[in-house]
Coordinates of C-alpha atoms in Angstrom, one line a residue:
Chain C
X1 CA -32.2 -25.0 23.5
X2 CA -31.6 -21.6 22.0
X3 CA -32.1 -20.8 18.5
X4 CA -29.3 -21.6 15.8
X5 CA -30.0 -18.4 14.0
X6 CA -32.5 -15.5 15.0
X7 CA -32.5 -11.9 13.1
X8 CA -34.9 -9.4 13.3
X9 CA -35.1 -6.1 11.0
X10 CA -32.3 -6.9 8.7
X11 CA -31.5 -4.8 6.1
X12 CA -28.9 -4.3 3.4
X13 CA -28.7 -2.6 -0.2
X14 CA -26.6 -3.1 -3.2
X15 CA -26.9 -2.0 -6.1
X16 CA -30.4 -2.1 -7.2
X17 CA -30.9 -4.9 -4.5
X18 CA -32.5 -4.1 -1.4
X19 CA -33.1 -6.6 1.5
X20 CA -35.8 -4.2 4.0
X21 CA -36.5 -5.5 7.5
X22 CA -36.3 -9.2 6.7
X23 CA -37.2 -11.6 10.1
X24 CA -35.9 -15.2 10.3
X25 CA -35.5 -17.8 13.3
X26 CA -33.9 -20.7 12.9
X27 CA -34.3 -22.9 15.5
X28 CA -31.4 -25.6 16.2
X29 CA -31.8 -29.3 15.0
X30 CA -33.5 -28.1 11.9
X31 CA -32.2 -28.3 8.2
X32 CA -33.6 -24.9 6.6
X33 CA -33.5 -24.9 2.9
X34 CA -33.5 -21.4 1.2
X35 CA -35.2 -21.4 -2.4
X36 CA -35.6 -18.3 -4.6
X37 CA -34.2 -17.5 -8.2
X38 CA -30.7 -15.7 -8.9
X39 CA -31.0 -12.5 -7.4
X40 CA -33.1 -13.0 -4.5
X41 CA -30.9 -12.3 -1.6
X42 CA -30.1 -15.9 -0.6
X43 CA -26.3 -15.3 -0.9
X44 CA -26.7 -12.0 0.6
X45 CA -28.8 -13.6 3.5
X46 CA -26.1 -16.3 3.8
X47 CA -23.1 -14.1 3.9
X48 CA -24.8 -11.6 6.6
X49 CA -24.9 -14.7 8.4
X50 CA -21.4 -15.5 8.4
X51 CA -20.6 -12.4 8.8
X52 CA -18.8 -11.7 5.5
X53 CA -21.2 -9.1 4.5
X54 CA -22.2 -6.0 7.2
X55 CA -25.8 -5.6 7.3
X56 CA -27.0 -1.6 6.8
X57 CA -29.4 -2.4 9.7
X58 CA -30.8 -5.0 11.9
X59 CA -29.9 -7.5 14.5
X60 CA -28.2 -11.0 14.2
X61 CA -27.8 -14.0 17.2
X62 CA -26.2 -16.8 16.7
X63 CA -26.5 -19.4 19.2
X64 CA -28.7 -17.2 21.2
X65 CA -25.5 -14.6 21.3
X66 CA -25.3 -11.3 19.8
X67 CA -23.5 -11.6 16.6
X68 CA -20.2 -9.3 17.6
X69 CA -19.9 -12.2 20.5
X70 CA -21.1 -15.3 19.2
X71 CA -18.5 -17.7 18.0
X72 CA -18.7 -18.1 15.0
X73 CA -15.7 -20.7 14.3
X74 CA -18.4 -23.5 15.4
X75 CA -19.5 -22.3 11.6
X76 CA -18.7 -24.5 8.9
X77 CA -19.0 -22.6 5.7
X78 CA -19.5 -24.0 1.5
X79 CA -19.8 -21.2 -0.6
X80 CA -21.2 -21.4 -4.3
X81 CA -17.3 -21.1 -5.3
X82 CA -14.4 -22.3 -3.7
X83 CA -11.8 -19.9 -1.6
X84 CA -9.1 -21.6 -1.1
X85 CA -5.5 -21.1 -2.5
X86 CA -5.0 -22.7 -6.0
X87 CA -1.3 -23.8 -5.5
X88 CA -3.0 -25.5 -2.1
X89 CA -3.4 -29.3 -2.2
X90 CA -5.5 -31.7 0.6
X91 CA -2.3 -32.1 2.7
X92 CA -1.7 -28.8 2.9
X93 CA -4.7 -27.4 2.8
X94 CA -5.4 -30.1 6.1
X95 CA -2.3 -28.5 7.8
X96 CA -3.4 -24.9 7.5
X97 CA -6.7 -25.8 9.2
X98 CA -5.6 -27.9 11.9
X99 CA -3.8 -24.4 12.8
X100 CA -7.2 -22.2 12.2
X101 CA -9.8 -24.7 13.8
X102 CA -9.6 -25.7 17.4
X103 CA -11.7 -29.1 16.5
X104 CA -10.2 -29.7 13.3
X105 CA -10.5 -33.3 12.5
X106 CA -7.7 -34.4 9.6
X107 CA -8.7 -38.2 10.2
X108 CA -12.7 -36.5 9.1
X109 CA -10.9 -34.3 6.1
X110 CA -8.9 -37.2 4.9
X111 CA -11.3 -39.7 5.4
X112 CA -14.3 -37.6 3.2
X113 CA -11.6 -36.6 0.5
X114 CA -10.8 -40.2 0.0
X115 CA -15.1 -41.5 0.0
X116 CA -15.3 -38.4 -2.4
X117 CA -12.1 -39.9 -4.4
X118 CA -9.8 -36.8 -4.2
X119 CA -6.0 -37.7 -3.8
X120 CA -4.8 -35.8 -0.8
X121 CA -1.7 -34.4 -3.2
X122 CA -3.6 -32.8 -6.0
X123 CA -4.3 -28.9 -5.7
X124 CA -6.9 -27.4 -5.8
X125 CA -6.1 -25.5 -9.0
X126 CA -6.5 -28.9 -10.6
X127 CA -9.6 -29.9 -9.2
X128 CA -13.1 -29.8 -11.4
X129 CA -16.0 -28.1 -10.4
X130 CA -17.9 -30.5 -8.4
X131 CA -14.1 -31.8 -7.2
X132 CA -13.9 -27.7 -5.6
X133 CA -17.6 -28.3 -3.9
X134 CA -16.7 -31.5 -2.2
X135 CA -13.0 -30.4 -1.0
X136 CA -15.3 -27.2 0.3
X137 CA -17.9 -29.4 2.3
X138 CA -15.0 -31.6 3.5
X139 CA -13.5 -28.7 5.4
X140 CA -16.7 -27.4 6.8
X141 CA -17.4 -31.1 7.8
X142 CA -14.3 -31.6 9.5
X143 CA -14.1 -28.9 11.7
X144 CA -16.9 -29.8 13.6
X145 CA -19.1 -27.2 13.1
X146 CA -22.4 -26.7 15.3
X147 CA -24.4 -25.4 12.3
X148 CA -23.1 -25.8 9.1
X149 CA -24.3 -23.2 6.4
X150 CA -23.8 -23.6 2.6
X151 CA -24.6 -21.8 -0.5
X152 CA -25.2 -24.1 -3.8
X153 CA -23.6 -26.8 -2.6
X154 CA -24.1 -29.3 -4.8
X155 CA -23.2 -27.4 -7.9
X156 CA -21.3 -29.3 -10.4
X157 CA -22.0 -32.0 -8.7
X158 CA -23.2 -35.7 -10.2
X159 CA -26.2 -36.9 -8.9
X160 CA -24.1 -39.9 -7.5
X161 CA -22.0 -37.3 -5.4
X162 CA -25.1 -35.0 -4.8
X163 CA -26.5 -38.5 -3.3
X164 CA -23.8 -39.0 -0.9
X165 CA -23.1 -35.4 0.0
X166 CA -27.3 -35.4 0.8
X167 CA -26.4 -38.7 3.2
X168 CA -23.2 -37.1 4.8
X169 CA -25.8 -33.5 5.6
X170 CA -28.2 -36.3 7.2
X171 CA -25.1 -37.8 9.0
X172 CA -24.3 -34.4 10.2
X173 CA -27.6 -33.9 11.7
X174 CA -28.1 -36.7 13.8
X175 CA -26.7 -35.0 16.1
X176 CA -29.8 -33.2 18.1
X177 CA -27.4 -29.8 18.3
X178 CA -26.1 -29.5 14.5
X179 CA -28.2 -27.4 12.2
X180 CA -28.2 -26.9 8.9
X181 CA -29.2 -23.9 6.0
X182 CA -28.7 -24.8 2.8
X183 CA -29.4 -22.6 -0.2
X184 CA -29.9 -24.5 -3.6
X185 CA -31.9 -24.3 -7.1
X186 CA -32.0 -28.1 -7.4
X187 CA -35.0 -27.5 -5.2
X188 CA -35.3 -32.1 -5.5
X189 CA -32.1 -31.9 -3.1
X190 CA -34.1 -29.8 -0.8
X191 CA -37.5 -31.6 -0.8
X192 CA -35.2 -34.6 0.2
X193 CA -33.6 -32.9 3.4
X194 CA -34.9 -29.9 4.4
X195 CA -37.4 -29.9 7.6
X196 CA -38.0 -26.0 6.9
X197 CA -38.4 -24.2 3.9
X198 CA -37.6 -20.6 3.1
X199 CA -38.9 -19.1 -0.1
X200 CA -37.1 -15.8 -1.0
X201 CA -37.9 -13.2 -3.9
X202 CA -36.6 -9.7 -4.2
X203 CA -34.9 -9.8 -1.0
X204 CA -38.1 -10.6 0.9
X205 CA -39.3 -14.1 2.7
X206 CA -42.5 -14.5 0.7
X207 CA -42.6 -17.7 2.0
X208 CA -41.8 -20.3 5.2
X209 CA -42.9 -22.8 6.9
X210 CA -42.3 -26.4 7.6
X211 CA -41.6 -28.5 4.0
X212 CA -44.0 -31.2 4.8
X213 CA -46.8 -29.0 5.6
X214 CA -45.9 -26.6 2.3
X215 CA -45.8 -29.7 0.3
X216 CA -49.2 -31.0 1.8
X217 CA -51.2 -27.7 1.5
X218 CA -50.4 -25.7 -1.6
X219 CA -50.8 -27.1 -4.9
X220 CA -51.4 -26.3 -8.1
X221 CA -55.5 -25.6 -9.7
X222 CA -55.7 -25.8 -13.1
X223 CA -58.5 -24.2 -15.3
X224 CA -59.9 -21.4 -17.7
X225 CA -59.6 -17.9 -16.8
X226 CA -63.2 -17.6 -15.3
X227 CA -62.6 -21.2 -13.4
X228 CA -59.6 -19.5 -11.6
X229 CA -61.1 -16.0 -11.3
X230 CA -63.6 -17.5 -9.0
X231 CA -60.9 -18.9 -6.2
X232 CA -61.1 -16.8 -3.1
X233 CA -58.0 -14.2 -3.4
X234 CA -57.0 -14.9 -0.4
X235 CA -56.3 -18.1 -1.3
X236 CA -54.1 -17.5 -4.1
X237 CA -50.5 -16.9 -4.2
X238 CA -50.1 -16.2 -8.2
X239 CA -51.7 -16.8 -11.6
X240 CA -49.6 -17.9 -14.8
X241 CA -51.2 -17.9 -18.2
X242 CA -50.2 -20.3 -20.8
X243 CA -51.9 -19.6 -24.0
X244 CA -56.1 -20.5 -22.9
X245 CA -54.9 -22.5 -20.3
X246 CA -54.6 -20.8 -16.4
X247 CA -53.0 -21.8 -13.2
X248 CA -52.8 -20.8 -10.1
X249 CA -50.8 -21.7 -6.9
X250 CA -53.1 -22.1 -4.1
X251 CA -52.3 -22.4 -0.5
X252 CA -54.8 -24.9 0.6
X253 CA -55.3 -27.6 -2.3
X254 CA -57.6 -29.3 0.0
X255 CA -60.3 -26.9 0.3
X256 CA -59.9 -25.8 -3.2
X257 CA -60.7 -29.6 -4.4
X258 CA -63.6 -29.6 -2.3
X259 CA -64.8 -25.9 -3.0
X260 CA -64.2 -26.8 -6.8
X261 CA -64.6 -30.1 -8.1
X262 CA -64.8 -28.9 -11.3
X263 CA -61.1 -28.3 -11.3
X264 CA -57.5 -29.9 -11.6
X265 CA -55.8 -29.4 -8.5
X266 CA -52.5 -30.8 -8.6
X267 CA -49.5 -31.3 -5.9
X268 CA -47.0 -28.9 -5.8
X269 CA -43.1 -29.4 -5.9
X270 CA -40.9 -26.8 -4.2
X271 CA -40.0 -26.4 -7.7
X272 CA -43.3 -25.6 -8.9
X273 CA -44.1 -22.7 -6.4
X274 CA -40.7 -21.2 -7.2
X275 CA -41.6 -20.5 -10.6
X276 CA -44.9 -20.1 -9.8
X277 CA -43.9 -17.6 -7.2
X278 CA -41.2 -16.0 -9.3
X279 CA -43.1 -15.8 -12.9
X280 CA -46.6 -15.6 -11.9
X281 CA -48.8 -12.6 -11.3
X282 CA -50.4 -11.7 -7.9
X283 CA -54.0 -12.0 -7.9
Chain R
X1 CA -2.4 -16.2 13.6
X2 CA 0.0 -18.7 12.9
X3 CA -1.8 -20.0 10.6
X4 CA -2.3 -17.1 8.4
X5 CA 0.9 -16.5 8.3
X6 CA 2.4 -19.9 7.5
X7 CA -0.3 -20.0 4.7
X8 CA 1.1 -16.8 3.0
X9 CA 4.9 -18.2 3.6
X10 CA 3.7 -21.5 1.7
X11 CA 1.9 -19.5 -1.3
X12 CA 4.8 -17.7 -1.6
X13 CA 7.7 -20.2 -1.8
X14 CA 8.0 -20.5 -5.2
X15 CA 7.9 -16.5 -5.4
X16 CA 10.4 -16.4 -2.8
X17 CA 13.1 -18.2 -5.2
X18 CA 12.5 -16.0 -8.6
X19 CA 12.5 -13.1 -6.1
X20 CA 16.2 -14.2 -4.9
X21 CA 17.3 -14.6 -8.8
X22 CA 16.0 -11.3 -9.0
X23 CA 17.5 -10.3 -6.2
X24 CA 20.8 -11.8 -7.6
X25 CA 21.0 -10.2 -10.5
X26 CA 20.1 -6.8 -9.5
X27 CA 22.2 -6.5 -6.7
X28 CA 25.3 -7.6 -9.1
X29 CA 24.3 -4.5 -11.9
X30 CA 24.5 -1.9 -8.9
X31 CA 27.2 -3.7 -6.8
X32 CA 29.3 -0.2 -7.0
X33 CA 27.8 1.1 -4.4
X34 CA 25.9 0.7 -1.0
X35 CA 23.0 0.4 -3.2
X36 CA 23.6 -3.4 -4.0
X37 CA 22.7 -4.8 -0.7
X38 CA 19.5 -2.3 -0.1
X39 CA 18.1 -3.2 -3.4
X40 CA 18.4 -7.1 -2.7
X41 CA 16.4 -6.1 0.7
X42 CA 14.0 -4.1 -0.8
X43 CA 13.0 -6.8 -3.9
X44 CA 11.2 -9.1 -1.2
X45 CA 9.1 -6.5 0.2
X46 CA 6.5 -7.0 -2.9
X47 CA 5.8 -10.3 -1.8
X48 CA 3.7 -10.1 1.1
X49 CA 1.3 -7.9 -1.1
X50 CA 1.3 -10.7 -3.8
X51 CA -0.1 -12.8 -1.1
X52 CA -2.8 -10.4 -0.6
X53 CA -3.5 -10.1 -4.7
X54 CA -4.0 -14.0 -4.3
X55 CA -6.4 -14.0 -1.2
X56 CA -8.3 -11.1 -3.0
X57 CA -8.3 -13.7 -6.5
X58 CA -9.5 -16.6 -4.9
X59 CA -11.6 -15.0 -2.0
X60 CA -9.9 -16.5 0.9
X61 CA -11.4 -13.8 3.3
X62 CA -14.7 -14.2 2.7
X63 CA -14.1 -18.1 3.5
X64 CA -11.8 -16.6 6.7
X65 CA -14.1 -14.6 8.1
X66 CA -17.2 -16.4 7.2
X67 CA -15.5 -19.3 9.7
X68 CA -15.1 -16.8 12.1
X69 CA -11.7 -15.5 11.9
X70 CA -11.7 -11.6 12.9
X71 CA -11.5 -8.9 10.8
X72 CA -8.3 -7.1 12.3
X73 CA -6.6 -10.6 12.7
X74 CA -6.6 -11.0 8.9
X75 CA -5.0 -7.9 8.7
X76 CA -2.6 -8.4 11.2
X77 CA -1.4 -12.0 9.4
X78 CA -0.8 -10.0 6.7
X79 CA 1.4 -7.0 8.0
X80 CA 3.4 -10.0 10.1
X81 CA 3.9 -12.3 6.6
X82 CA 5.0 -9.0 5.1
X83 CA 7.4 -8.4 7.9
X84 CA 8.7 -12.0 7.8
X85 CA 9.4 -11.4 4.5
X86 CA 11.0 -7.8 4.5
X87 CA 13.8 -10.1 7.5
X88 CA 14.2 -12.7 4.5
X89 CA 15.2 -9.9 2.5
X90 CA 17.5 -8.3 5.1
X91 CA 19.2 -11.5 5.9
X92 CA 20.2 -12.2 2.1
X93 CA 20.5 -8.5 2.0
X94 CA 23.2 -9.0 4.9
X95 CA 24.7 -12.0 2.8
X96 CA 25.1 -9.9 0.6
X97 CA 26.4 -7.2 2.0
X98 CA 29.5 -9.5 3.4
X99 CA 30.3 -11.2 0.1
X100 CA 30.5 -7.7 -1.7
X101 CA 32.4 -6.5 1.3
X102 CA 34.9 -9.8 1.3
X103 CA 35.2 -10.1 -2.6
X104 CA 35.8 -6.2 -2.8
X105 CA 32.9 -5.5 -5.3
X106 CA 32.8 -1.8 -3.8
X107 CA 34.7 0.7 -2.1
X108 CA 32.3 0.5 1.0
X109 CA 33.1 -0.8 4.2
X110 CA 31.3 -3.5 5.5
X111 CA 29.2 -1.4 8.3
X112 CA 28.4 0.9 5.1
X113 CA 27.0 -1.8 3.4
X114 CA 25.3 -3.3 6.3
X115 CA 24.1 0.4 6.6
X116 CA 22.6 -0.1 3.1
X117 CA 20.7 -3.1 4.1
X118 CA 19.4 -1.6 7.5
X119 CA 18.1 1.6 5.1
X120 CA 16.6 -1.3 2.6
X121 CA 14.9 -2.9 5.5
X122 CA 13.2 0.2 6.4
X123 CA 11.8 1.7 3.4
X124 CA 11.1 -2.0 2.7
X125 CA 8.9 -2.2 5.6
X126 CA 7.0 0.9 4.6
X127 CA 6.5 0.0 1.2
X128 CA 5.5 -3.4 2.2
X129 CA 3.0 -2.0 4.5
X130 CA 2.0 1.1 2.3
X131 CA 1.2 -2.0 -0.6
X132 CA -0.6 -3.7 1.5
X133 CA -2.8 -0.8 2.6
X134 CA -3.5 -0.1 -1.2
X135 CA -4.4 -3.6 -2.1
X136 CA -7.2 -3.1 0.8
X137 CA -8.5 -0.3 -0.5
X138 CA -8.1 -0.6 -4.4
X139 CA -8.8 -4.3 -4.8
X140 CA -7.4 -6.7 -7.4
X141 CA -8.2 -5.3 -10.8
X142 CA -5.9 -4.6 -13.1
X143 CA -6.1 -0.7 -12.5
X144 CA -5.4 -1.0 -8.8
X145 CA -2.6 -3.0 -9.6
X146 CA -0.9 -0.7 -11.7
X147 CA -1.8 2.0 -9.3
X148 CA -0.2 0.1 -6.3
X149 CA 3.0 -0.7 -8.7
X150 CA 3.4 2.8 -9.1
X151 CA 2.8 3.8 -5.8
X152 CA 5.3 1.2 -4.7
X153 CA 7.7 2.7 -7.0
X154 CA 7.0 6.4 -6.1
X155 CA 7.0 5.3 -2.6
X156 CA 10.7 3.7 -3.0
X157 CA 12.3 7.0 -4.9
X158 CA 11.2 8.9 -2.3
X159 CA 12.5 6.8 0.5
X160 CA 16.0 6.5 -1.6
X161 CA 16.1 10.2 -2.2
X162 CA 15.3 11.2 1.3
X163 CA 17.9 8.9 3.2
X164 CA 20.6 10.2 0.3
X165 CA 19.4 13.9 0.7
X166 CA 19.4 13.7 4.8
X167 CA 22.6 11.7 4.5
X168 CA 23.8 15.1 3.4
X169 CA 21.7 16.6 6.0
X170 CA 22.5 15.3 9.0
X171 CA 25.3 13.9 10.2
X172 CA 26.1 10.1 9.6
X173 CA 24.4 7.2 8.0
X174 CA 22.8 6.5 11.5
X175 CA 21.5 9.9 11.9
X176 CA 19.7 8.7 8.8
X177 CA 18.3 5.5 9.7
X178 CA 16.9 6.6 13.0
X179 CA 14.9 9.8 11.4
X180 CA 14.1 6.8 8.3
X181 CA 13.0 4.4 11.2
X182 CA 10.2 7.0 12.7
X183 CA 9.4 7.5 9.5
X184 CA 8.9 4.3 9.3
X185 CA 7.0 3.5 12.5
X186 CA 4.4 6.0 11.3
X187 CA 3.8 4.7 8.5
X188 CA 3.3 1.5 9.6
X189 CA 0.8 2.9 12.0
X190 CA -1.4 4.2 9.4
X191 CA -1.2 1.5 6.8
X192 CA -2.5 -0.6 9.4
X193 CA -5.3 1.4 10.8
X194 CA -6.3 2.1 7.2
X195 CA -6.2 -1.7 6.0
X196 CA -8.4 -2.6 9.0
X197 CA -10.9 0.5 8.8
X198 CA -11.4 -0.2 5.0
X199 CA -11.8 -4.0 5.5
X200 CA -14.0 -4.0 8.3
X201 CA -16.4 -1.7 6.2
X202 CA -16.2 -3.7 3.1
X203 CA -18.9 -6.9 2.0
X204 CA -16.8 -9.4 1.2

């Protein structure tokens, strides 16, 4: 099967943001989470993507096409914010993209905006927050998308409708052909989906691999500063000092427990190497 | 396509009705002259670009193209839901036209007056587009709008003063409309080439 997503070389600027050759393959039946703080080029990534911003450089496939022929209407978008017309409501808003999709689904739309407990005739204008998010991942649900790709989705959201929306994504991927790319800082959302785990920081993958095998080999040693100065570099990702106390975030907790009994060596959340990663010091 | 444009008619409906009070009202103050009907025409043409201040407000092409609509398409929607609403204009324009006509608010005849509207149509259609083009290149702050307001406005003297000077000019009102509709035609040409040139070079 070809790969949902491949790009080699990509590069945009903006600003004082810069995004220099980056690499990614996403391969299809996988749901990729992206982590990284505000400002690290997941949005940007996203939106070269879908095509909404134009890379200065680099190559994009999408289902194993080049971008410029890929069809990219078997995208199902969710953006951090919602886009659609503030005088629209669900009827409406159905209607208009029954006429845009091909495989629009208004049994799907109507069905998720009523589980999600969303009349069908309030607009969107007087939606709340998380009400915006939902109506968003209703319409990228319900045009049958083969790889759905969203951006914060479950901003605003309560952690009842953060629960569902996390069942309807596994729902989604049953399907062997769907994929997923999900960019979130409620990195718990992620460490309960995601197969594959991007890490970005200052427009650069510092990170990736499968979550499972992140989450079994990097953890967290604990110690003073002559304790942690005598880990092997290499093994090291970053340092943070709090007051006496030191920490590192090491890439394979398992040797380091052996190498060092001497030392805490904790598990490490996808939370804890993104602020590890983002606030600590290289070695 | 289809779509698109039904999605700007929708937005606009409830613009569509203060534009026809508008529309009312003005065309009574200058119902002396030809004037009347043109002016009832040209109100609607600002509509289409509202539709385009909204889509740039709430981001509804980054959502369009992000599911894979093209570039040029979203364009395209919007010079058509202009055009759709420059012919509402010309139709109430034409209404209009007949009732001044029929209840003798003018000296004109009828095919003057319909002559008025045909001459609101066009320069509607160019303003309409010329707006558009703007909107694409200036964006939706508050600056952009006042310079697309004024642009608009420029952009409608000019049109006025033309057809009236080249009325003088040439000879007949359809003399006029025909030079007004190449005119026209260009224009149109190169709003659109430089709506989808700046779009499909811009990060939404």
């Amino acid at each position: 099967m070809d790969n949902a997503v491949e790009i080699r070389g990509l590069c945009k600027r903006r600003g004082d943001f810069s995004m220099d050759g980056l690499d990614l393959v996403i391969p299809t039946g996988y749901v990729v989470g992206l982590i990284g703080e505000n400002g690290a080029g997941k949005t940007t990534l996203i939106k070269c993507i879908t095509g909404a911003n134009i890379p200065d450089a680099g190559e994009i496939r999408l289902f194993g096409q080049p971008f410029a022929e890929a069809d990219r209407s078997r995208i199902g978008v969710v953006f951090d914010e919602c886009k659609f017309m503030a005088n629209f409501d669900g009827r409406h808003l159905s209607k208009l993209m029954s006429m845009l999709f091909e495989r629009w689904d208004g049994k799907v739309f109507e069905d998720m905006m009523s589980e999600y407990g969303i009349p069908m005739d309030k607009r969107v204008k007087e939606y709340s927050r998380g009400m915006r998010m939902k109506v968003q991942v209703a319409v990228a649900m319900a045009h049958s998308p083969d790889m759905i790709i969203m951006d914060e989705p479950t901003a605003g959201m309560d952690p009842a409708a953060r629960d569902e929306f996390l069942d309807q994504v596994r729902g989604y991927m049953m399907d062997e052909g769907h994929t997923a790319i999900i960019s979130s800082h409620i990195t718990s959302d992620l460490e309960r989906i995601a197969d594959y785990i991007v890490f970005m920081h200052a427009g650069r993958i510092v990170m990736s691999g499968a979550k499972d095998d992140i989450l079994d080999s990097y953890g967290i040693a604990k110690g003073g500063e002559s304790a942690i100065s005598a880990l092997d570099r290499d093994d090291v990702v970053s340092i943070r000092r709090e007051g006496y106390s030191v920490s590192a975030l090491v890439r394979d907790k398992h040797g380091v427990r052996e190498a060092f009994p001497e030392l805490v060596v904790d598990d490490a959340s996808l939370e804890d190497i993104l602020i590890m990663t983002v606030r600590g010091e290289r070695p | 396509m289809i779509g698109l444009v039904w999605k700007d008619l929708y937005s606009a409906r409830s613009g569509v009705f203060a534009i026809l009070l508008f529309a009312l009202v003005f065309g009574l103050l200058f119902k002396d002259s030809w004037t009347g009907p043109m002016i009832v025409t040209l109100l609607f043409c600002n509509i289409g670009n509202s539709t385009l201040t909204w889509d740039e407000q709430c981001q509804w092409n980054t959502f369009a193209v992000s599911s894979g609509i093209p570039r040029r398409t979203l364009v395209l929607s919007k010079f058509e839901a202009g055009a759709v609403f420059v012919a509402m204009g010309t139709l109430i324009g034409l209404i209009a036209a007949v009732v001044f006509t029929v209840a003798g608010f003018n000296e004109m005849t009828l095919v003057e007056n319909l002559q008025g509207v045909a001459l609101g149509a066009i320069v509607a259609m160019v303003v309409m587009c010329l707006t558009i083009a703007i909107t694409y290149w200036t964006g939706d702050s508050a600056k952009a709008q006042y310079m697309s307001t004024g642009i608009m406005v420029v952009s409608i003297i000019a049109m006025v003063s033309g057809s009236i000077i080249m009325t003088e000019m040439l000879d007949g009102a359809v003399s006029v409309i025909v030079v007004m509709a190449v005119i026209a035609v260009v224009a149109i040409a190169v709003a659109y080439k430089a709506s989808c040139r700046r779009l499909e070079s811009r990060d939404l």
